[in-house]
Coordinates of C-alpha atoms in Angstrom, one line a residue:
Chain A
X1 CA 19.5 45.0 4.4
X2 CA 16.7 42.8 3.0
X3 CA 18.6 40.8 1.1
X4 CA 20.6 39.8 4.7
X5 CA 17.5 39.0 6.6
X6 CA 16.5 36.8 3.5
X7 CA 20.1 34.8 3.8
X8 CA 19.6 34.7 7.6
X9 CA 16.5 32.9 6.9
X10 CA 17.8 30.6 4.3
X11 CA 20.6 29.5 6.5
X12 CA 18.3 29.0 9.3
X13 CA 15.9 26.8 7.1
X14 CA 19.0 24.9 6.0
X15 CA 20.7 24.5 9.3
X16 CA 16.9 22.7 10.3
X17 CA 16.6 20.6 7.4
X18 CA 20.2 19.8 7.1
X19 CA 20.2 18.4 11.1
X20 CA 16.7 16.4 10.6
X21 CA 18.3 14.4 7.5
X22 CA 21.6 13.8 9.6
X23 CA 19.2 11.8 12.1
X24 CA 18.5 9.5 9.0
X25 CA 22.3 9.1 8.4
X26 CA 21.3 5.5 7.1
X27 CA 19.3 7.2 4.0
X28 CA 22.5 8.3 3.0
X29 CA 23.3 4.9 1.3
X30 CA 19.7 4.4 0.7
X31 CA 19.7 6.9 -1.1
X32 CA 22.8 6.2 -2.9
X33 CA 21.8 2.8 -4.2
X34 CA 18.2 3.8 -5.4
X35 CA 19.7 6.9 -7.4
X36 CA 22.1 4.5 -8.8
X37 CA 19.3 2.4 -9.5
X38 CA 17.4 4.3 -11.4
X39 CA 20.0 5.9 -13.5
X40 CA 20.3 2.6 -14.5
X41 CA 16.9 2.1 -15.7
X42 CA 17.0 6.0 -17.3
X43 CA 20.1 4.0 -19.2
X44 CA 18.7 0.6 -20.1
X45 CA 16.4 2.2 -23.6
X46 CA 19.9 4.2 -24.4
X47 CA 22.0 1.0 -24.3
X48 CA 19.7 -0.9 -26.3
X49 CA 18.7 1.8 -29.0
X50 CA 23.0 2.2 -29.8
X51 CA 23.1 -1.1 -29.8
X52 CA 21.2 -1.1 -33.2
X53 CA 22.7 2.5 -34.0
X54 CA 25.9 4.2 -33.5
X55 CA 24.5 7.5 -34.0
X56 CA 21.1 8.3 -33.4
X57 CA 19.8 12.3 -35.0
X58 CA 23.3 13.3 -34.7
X59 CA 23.9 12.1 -31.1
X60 CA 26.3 9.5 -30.5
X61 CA 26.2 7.1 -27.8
X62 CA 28.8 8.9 -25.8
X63 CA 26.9 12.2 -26.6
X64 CA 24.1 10.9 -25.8
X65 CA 25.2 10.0 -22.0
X66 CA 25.5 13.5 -21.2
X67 CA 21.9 14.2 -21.7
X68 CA 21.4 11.8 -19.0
X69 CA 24.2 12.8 -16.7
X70 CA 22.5 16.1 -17.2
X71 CA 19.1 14.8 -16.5
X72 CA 20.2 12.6 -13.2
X73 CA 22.0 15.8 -11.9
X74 CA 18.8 17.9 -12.5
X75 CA 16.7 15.2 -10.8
X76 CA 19.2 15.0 -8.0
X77 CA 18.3 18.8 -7.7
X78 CA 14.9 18.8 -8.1
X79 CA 13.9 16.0 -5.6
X80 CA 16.6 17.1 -3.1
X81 CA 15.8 20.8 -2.9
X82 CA 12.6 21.8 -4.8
X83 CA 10.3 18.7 -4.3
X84 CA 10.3 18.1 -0.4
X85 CA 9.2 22.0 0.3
X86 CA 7.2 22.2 -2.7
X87 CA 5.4 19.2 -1.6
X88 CA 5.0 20.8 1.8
X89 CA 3.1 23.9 0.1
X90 CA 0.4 21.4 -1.7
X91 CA 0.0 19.5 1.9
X92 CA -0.5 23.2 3.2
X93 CA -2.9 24.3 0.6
X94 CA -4.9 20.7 1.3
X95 CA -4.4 21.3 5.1
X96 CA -5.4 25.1 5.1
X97 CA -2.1 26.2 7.3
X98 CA -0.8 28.1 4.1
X99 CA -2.8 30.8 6.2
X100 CA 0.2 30.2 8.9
X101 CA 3.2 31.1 6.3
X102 CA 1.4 33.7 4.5
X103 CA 1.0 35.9 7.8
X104 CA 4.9 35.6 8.5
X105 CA 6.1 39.2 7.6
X106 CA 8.4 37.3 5.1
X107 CA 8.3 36.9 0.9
X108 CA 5.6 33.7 0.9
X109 CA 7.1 32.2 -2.4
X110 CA 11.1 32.2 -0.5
X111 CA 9.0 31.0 2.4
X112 CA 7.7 27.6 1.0
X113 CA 10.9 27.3 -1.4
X114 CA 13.3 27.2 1.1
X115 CA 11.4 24.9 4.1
X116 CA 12.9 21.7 3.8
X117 CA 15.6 20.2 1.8
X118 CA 16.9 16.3 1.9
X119 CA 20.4 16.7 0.9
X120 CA 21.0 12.7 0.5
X121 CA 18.5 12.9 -2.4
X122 CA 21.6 15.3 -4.0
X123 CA 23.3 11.7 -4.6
X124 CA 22.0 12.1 -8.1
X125 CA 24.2 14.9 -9.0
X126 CA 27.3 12.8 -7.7
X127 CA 25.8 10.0 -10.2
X128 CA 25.4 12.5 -12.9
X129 CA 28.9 13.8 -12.5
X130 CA 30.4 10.2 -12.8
X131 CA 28.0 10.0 -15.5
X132 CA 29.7 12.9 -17.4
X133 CA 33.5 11.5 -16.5
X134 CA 32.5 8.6 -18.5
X135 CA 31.0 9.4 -21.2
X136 CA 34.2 11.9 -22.2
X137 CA 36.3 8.7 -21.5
X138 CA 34.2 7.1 -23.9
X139 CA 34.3 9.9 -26.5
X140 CA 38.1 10.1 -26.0
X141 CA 38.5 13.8 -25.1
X142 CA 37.9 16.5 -22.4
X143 CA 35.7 19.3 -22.8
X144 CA 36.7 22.7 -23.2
X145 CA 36.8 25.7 -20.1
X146 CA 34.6 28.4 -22.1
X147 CA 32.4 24.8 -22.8
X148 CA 32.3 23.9 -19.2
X149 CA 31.8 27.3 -18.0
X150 CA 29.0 27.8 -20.2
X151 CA 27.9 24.6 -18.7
X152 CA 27.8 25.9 -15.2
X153 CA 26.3 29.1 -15.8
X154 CA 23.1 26.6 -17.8
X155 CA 23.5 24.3 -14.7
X156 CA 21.9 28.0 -13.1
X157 CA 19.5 29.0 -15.8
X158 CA 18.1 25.0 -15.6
X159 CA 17.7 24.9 -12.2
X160 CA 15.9 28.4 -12.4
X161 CA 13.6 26.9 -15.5
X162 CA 12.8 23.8 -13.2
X163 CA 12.3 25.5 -9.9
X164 CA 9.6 28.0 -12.1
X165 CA 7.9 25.4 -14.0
X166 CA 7.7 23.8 -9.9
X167 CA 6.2 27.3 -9.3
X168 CA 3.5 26.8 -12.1
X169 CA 2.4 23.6 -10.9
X170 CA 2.2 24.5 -7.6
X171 CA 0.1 27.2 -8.5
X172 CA -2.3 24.7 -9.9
X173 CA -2.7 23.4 -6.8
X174 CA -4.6 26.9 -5.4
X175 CA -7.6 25.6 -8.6
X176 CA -7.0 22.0 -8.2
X177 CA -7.0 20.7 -4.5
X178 CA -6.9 17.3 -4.3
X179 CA -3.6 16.9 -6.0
X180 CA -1.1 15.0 -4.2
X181 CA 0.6 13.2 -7.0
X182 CA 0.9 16.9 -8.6
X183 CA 5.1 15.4 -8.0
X184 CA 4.7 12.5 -10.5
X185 CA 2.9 14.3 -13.1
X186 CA 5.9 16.9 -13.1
X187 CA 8.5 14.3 -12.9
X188 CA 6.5 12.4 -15.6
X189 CA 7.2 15.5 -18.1
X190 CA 10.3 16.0 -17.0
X191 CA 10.6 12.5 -18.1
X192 CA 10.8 14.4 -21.5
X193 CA 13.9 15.8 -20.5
X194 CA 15.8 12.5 -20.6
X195 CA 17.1 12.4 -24.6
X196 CA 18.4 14.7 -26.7
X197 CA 15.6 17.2 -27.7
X198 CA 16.7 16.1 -31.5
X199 CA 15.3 13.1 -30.9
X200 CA 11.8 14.8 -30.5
X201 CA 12.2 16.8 -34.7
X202 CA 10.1 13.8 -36.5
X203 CA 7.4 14.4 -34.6
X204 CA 4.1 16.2 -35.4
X205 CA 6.7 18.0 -38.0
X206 CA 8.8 19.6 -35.1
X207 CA 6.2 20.6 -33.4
X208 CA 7.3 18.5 -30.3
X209 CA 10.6 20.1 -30.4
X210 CA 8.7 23.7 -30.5
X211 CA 7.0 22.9 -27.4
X212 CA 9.8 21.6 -25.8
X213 CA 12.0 23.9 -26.6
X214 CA 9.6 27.4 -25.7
X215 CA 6.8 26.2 -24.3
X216 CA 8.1 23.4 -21.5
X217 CA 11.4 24.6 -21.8
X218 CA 13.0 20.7 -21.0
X219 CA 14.7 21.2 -24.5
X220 CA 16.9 23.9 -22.5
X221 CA 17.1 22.1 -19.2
X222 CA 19.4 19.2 -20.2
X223 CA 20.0 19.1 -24.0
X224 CA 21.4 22.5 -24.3
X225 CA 24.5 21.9 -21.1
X226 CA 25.1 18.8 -23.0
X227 CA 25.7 20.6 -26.7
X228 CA 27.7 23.2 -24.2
X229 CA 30.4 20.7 -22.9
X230 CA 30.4 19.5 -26.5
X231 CA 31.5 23.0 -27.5
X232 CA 28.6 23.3 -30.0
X233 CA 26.1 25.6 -28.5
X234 CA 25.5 28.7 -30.9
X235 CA 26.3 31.8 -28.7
X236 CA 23.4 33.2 -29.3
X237 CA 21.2 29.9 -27.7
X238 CA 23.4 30.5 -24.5
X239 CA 22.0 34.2 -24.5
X240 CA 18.7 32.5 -25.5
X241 CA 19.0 30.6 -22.4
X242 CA 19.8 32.8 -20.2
X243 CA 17.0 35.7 -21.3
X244 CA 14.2 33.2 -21.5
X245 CA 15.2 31.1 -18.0
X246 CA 14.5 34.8 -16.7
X247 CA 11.1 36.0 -18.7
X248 CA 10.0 32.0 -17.3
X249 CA 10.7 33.3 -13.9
X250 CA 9.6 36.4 -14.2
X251 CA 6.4 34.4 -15.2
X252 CA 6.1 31.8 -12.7
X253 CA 6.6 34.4 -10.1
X254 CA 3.5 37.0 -11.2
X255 CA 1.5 33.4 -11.8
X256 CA 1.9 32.7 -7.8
X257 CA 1.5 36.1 -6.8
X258 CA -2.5 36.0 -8.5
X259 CA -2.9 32.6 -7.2
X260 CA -1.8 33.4 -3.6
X261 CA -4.4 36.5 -4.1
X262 CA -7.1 34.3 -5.1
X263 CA -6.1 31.3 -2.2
X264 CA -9.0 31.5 0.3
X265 CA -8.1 29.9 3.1
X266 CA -9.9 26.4 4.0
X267 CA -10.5 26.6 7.9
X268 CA -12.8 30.1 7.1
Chain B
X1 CA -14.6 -15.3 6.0
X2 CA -16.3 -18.1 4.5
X3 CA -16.6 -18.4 0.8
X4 CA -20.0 -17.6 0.7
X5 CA -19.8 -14.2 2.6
X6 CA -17.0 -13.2 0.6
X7 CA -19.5 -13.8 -3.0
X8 CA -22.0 -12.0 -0.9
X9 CA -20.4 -9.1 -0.7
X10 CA -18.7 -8.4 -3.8
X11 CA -21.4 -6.6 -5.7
X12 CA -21.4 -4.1 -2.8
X13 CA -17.4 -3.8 -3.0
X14 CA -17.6 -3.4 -6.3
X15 CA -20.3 -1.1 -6.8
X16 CA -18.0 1.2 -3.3
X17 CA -15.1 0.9 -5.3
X18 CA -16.8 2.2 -8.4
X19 CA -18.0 5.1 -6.4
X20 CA -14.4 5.7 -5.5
X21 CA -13.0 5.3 -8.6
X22 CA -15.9 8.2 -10.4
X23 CA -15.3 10.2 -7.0
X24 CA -11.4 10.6 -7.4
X25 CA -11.4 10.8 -11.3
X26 CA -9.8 14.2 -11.6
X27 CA -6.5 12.4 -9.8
X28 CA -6.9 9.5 -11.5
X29 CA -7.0 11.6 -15.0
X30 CA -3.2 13.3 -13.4
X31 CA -1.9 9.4 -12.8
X32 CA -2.8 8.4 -16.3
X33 CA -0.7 11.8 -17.7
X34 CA 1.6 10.7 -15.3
X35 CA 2.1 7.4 -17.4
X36 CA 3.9 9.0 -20.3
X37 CA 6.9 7.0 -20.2
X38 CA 6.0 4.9 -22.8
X39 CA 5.5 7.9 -25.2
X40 CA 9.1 9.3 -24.1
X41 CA 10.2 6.2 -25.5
X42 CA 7.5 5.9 -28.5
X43 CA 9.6 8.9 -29.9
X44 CA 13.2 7.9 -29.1
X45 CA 12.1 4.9 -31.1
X46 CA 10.7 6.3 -34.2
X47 CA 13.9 8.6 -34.3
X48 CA 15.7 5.1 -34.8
X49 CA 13.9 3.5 -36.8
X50 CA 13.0 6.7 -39.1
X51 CA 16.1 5.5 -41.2
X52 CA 15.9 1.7 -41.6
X53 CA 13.8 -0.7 -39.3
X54 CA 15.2 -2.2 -36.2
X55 CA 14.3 -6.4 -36.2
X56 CA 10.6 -6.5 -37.4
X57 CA 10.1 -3.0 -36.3
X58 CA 9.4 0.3 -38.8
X59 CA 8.4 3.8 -37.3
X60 CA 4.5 2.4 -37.6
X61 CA 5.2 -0.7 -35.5
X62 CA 6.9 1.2 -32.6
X63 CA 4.0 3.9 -32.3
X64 CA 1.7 1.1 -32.3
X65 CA 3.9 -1.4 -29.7
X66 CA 4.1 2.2 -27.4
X67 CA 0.5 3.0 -27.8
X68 CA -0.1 -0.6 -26.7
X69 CA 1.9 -0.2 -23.8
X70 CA 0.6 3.0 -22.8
X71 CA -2.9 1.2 -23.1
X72 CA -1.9 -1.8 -21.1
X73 CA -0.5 -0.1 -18.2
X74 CA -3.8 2.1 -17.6
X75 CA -5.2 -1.8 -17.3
X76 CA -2.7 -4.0 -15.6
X77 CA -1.8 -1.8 -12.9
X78 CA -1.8 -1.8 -8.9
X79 CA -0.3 -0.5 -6.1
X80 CA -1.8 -2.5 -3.5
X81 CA 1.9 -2.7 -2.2
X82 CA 2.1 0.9 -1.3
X83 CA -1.1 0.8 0.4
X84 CA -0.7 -2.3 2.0
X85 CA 2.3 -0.3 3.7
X86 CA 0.6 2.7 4.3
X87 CA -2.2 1.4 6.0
X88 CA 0.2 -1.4 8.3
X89 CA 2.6 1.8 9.3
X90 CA -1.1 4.4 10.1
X91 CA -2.5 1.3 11.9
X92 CA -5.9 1.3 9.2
X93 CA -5.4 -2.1 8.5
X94 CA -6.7 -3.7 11.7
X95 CA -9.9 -2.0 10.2
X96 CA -10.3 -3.9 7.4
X97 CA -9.5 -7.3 9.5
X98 CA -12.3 -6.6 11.8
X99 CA -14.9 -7.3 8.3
X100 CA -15.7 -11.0 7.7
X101 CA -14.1 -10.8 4.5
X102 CA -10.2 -11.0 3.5
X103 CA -8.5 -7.1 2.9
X104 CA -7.1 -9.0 -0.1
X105 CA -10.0 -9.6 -1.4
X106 CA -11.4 -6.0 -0.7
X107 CA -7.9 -4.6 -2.8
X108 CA -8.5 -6.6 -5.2
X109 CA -12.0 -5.9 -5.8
X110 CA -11.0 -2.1 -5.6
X111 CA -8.3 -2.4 -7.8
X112 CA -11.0 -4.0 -9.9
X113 CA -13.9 -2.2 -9.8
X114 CA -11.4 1.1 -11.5
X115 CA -11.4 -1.1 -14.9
X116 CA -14.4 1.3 -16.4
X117 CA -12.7 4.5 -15.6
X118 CA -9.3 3.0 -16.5
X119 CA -10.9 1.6 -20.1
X120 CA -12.0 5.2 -21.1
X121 CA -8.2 6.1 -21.4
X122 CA -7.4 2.8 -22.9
X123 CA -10.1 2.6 -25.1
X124 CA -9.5 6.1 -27.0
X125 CA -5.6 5.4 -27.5
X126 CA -6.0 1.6 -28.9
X127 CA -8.6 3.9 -31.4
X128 CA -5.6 6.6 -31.6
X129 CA -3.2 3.9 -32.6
X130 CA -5.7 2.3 -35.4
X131 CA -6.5 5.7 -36.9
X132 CA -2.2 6.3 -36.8
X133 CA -1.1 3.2 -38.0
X134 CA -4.2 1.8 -39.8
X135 CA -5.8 -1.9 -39.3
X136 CA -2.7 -4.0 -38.1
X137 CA -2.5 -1.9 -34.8
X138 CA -4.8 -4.5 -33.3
X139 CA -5.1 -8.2 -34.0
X140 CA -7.1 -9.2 -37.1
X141 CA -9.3 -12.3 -35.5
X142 CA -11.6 -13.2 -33.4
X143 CA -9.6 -15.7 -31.2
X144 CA -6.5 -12.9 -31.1
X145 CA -9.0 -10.6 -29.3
X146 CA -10.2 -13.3 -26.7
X147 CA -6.4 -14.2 -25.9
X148 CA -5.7 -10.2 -25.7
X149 CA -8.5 -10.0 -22.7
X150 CA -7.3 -13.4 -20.8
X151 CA -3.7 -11.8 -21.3
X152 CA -4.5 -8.4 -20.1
X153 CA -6.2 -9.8 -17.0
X154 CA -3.6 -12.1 -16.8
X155 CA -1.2 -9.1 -16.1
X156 CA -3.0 -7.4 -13.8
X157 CA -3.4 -10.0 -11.5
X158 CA 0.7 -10.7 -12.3
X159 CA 1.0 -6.9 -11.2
X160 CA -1.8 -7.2 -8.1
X161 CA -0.6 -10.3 -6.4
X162 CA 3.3 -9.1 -6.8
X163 CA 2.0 -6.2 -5.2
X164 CA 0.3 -7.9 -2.7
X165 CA 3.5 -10.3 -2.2
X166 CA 5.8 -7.0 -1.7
X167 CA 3.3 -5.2 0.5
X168 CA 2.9 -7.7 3.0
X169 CA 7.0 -7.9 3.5
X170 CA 6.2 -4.8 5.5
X171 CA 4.9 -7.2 8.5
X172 CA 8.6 -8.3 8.3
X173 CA 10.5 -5.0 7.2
X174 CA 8.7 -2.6 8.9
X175 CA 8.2 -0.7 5.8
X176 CA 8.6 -2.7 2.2
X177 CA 9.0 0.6 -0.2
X178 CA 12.2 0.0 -0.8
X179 CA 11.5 -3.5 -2.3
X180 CA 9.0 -2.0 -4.5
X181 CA 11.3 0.0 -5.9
X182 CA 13.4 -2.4 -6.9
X183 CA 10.9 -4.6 -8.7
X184 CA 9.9 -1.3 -10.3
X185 CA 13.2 -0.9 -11.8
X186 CA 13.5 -4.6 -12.8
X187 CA 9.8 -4.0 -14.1
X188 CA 11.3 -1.0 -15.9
X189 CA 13.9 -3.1 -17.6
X190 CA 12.3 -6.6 -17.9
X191 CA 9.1 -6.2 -19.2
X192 CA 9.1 -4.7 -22.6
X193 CA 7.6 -0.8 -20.8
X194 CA 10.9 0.9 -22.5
X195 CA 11.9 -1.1 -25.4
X196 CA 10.1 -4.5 -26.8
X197 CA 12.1 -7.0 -25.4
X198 CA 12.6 -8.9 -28.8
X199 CA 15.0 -6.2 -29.4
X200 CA 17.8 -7.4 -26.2
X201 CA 20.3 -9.7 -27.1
X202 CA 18.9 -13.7 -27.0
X203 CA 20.5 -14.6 -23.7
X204 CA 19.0 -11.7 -21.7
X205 CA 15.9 -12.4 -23.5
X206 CA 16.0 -15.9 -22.2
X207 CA 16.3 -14.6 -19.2
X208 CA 14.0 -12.2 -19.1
X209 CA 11.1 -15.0 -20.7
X210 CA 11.5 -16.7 -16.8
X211 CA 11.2 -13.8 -14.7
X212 CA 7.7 -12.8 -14.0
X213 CA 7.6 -8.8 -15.5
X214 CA 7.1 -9.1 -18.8
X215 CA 4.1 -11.0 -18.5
X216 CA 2.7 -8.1 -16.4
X217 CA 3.4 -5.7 -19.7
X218 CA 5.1 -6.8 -23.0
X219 CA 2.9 -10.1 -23.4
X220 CA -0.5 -8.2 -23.2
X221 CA 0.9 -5.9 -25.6
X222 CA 2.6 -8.3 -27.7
X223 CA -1.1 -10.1 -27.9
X224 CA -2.5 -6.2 -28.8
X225 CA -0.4 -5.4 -31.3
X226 CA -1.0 -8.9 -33.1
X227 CA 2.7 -10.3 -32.8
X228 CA 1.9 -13.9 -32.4
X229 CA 0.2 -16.8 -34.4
X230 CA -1.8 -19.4 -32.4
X231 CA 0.6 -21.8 -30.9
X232 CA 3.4 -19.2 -29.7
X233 CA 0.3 -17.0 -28.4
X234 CA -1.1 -20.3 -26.4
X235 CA 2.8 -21.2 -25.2
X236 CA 3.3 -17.5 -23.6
X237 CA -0.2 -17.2 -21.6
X238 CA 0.6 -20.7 -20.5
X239 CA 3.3 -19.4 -18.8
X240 CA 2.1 -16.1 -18.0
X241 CA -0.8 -18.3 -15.9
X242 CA 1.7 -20.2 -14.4
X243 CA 3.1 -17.3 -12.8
X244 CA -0.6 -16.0 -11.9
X245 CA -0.5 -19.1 -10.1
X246 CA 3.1 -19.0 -8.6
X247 CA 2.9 -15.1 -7.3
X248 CA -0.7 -15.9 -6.1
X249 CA 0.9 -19.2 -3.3
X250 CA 3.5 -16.5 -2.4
X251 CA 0.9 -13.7 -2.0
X252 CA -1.6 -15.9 -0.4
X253 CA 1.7 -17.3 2.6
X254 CA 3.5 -14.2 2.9
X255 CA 0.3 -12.1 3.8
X256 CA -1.1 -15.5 6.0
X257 CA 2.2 -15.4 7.8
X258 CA 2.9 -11.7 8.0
X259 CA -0.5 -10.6 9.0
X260 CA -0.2 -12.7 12.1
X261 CA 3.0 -10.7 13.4
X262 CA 0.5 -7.2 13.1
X263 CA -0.2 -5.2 16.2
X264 CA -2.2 -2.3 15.3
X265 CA -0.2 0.9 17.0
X266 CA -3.2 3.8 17.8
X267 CA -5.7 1.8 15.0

C-alpha cells in the first residue's frame, strides 16, 4: 500500500520535472556537446600518460577507458538525477522552507531525492556507453554476459554508494549553512573516481587505496564495473559490493534522520 | 571615473574586499578542497613514473610540478566571468555603474584583496612540497623567486581579464556560461593543470606556447618548480606579458562596448 503511494509520488515528481526540461528542448544538444566536452578533458591526462606507457599498474589503455566510461556514466547520473534535488535541499536548508517538505505527511529523505531531475544532463551515460563500445573495439573482444550482468547489478550498488555519500554531504549542510558550492566539493572527490583505484597503491603505502576503497567507497563506484566487464572481479568483491553499498546506505540514511532531528528551522 | 578617484578609493576596496574574503573563509576553505584535481593527477603520475622517469620527470618531480600547480591555482584564479553574468542577468550591475569608479576595477581589486587568505593555502603546500621532495622543489636563487612572483601575477591577471573578456559577452549572448566552459576545458588541456605540457608531442606543444592558458598555469609553475635558466625564463614572461597586454585591449573593448547595450531589468 505504501510502497504504491511512494511510486505515485515518484511518477508525479517525474512527470513535473520531465515537462519543465522539455520547455528547454534546446539544452538537449547543449547538453550534449558540453558532456562531450568534458569527457574529453576527463581523457586528455589518459591519452598522454599511454602515450609514454602501454600499461600503467596493470591497466592497459583500452582497460583504462572503461574506468572513464564508468565514471562519465556515473556523472551523467549524478548531475542529472541526484544533484539538481539535492541542490534544492541545501537552497531549502539556506532558505528555511525545509520546514514546508518536512510537514508533508510523506518520507522527508524520498521527498528531497526525488524533486527535480534534468534528464538532458543523462547525455553522459550515452557518452559513457560509446565510451565502453570503444574501448572493447580497442581491446579486440566483447565482454562476457555473467561479466556484463555483474556490471549492471554494480551500475545499482554505485549509484546507491553515490546517491548515500550525496546523503552525507547534504547532511553537512544542517552544521554548515553557508555551503552552496557543497556540489563542487563532492564532484571534486569524486574526481577520485576517474582512474583505476590501482593507480592510487604507491601512495602513503596503500593507504589511499584503503580509503578509497572503504572509507569513500569511489574505489567501488567505477573501478570495480570496469574489472566486472573485464571478467576479473573476485566473486567475493561483487558480494563485497553489494553488502557494503547497503551498510553505506543503511548509514547515510540514520546520518539524515539525526540531522533532520537536530534541523531547527530558520524563520523561528 | 577619473584616475584619481579610482587611486582614492582603492585602500577602501581593498581593505571591503578583505573583509569579505575573512567573512566567507569557511567557503572559501570548501573551494580550495574543491581544487584537487591536480592531486588526482599528482598520483596517476607517480604511478607512471614509479618505474622509469617520463622526459625529465621522476616520481619527486611530478609531486613537486602538482604541488606547484595546486599552489598556483589558489593564486591565479578568478571568476569574475561568472559574476559578471550573474549580476547582468539579477540586474545588480547597474549598481556598481552608479559609483564613480569602473566595476572592473572594483572585481579586480576584490579578486585582489583574497591574495592573503588565498597565500595561507599556498604557502603551507609550497612548504609541503620542500619537506616531500627536499630543496629543488623551489628555485635556488634569488632572481628565480622574483621572476616566480611577476609570473604568478602575471597569471592571474591572464586568468582575471579572460574572465572579464568572457563575462562581458553576456551583454551580447544574454548569458556567456557556456563560453566559460569552453575556455575551461581548453584551460584544462592547454595549460599544463593535468599533465606538464613538456610531456605532449612538439607540434601541439607549439601550439599550445601561442595560445594564452598556459601562461595562466604551467609557466608560474614551471618558474616554481625551477625549470628554467635565465634567458628561457625572461623569453616565456615576455610572452606571458604580452598576452597580459593582449587579453587586457579585448577586456577593456568588449566590456566598453557591451556595457553600453545594458538595461537593467528590476535593478
Amino acid at each position: 500500500m505504501k510502497v504504491k503511494r511512494y511510486l505515485r509520488l515518484l511518477g508525479i515528481q517525474l512527470k513535473a520535472s520531465g515537462l519543465l526540461s522539455l520547455q528547454y528542448r534546446a539544452d538537449f544538444f547543449t547538453e550534449g556537446l558540453t558532456s562531450l566536452f568534458w569527457t574529453f578533458t576527463a581523457l586528455a591526462p589518459l591519452f598522454v600518460v599511454y602515450s609514454e606507457r602501454p600499461n600503467i599498474e596493470g591497466w592497459s589503455f583500452g582497460e583504462a577507458l572503461l574506468v572513464v566510461g564508468w565514471f562519465t556514466l556515473l556523472q551523467g547520473i549524478l548531475e542529472g538525477a541526484i544533484n539538481p534535488s539535492l541542490t534544492g535541499v541545501v537552497e531549502h536548508i539556506r532558505k528555511g522552507t525545509l520546514d514546508f517538505v518536512l510537514l508533508k505527511p510523506a518520507d522527508a529523505q524520498f521527498l528531497v531525492s526525488t524533486q527535480r531531475f534534468q534528464p538532458w544532463r543523462a547525455f553522459n551515460v550515452l557518452t559513457g556507453i560509446g565510451l565502453f563500445a570503444y574501448a572493447f573495439t580497442l581491446l579486440g573482444r566483447w565482454p562476457s554476459v555473467t561479466g556484463l550482468l555483474a556490471s549492471v547489478l554494480l551500475l545499482g550498488t554505485s549509484t546507491l554508494l553515490l546517491y548515500s555519500l550525496w546523503i552525507l554531504t547534504v547532511s553537512a549542510a544542517f552544521f554548515v549553512v553557508r555551503v552552496d558550492n557543497l556540489t563542487y566539493l563532492f564532484t571534486s572527490i569524486f574526481d577520485f573516481a576517474r582512474w583505476p583505484s590501482s593507480v592510487f597503491q604507491g601512495v602513503g603505502r596503500g593507504a589511499l587505496t584503503m580509503v578509497f576503497t572503504y572509507v569513500i567507497p569511489l574505489a567501488l563506484m567505477t573501478t570495480f564495473p570496469a574489472q566486472a566487464m573485464l571478467g576479473r572481479l573476485p566473486p567475493q568483491s561483487l558480494v563485497g559490493a553489494v553488502v557494503g553499498a547497503g551498510l553505506f546506505a543503511w548509514g547515510s540514511r540514520q546520518v539524515w534522520l539525526r540531522s533532520i532531528r537536530r534541523y531547527t528551522s530558520a524563520s523561528s | 571615473m577619473s584616475a584619481r578617484t579610482t587611486l582614492r578609493a582603492f585602500p577602501t576596496l581593498l581593505r571591503v574586499g578583505f573583509a569579505e574574503a575573512v567573512a566567507y573563509r569557511a567557503e572559501m576553505l570548501i573551494w580550495v578542497l574543491s581544487t584537487t584535481m591536480p592531486l588526482v593527477n599528482m598520483v596517476l603520475w607517480m604511478a607512471v613514473s614509479r618505474e622509469a622517469p617520463v622526459g625529465r620527470f621522476g616520481e619527486a618531480d611530478f609531486i613537486s610540478y602538482f604541488l606547484a600547480t595546486f599552489a598556483v591555482r589558489q593564486l591565479a584564479t578568478s571568476w569574475a566571468a561568472w559574476l559578471i553574468n550573474w549580476e547582468v542577468k539579477q540586474g545588480t550591475l547597474a549598481m556598481r555603474l552608479l559609483r564613480p569608479i569602473s566595476p572592473l576595477w572594483a572585481y579586480a581589486v576584490e579578486s585582489i584583496a583574497a591574495f592573503p587568505m588565498r597565500l595561507m593555502v599556498a604557502v603551507p603546500v609550497i612548504l609541503l612540497s620542500v619537506a616531500l621532495v627536499g630543496q629543488k622543489a623551489v628555485p635556488q636563487h634569488a632572481w628565480q623567486w622574483g621572476f616566480v612572483v611577476l609570473a604568478v601575477i602575471g597569471g592571474w591577471a591572464v586568468a582575471f581579464l579572460a574572465n572579464v573578456a568572457i563575462g562581458a559577452l553576456c551583454f551580447f549572448l544574454e548569458s556567456s556560461q557556456k563560453v566559460l566552459e569552453v575556455w575551461l576545458v581548453l584551460f584544462f588541456v592547454c595549460s599544463g593543470y593535468m599533465y606538464p605540457v613538456e610531456l605532449l608531442p612538439p607540434t601541439l606543444r607549439t601550439i599550445i606556447d601561442w595560445l594564452p592558458f598556459r601562461y595562466q598555469i604551467g609557466v608560474p609553475v614551471e618558474m616554481l618548480t625551477g625549470a628554467y635558466g635565465w634567458e628561457e625564463s625572461l623569453r616565456l614572461l615576455a610572452a606571458q606579458w604580452a598576452w597580459v597586454a593582449v587579453l587586457g585591449v579585448l577586456a577593456a573593448v568588449t566590456w566598453k562596448q557591451g556595457v553600453r547595450r545594458f538595461a537593467a531589468f528590476g535593478g
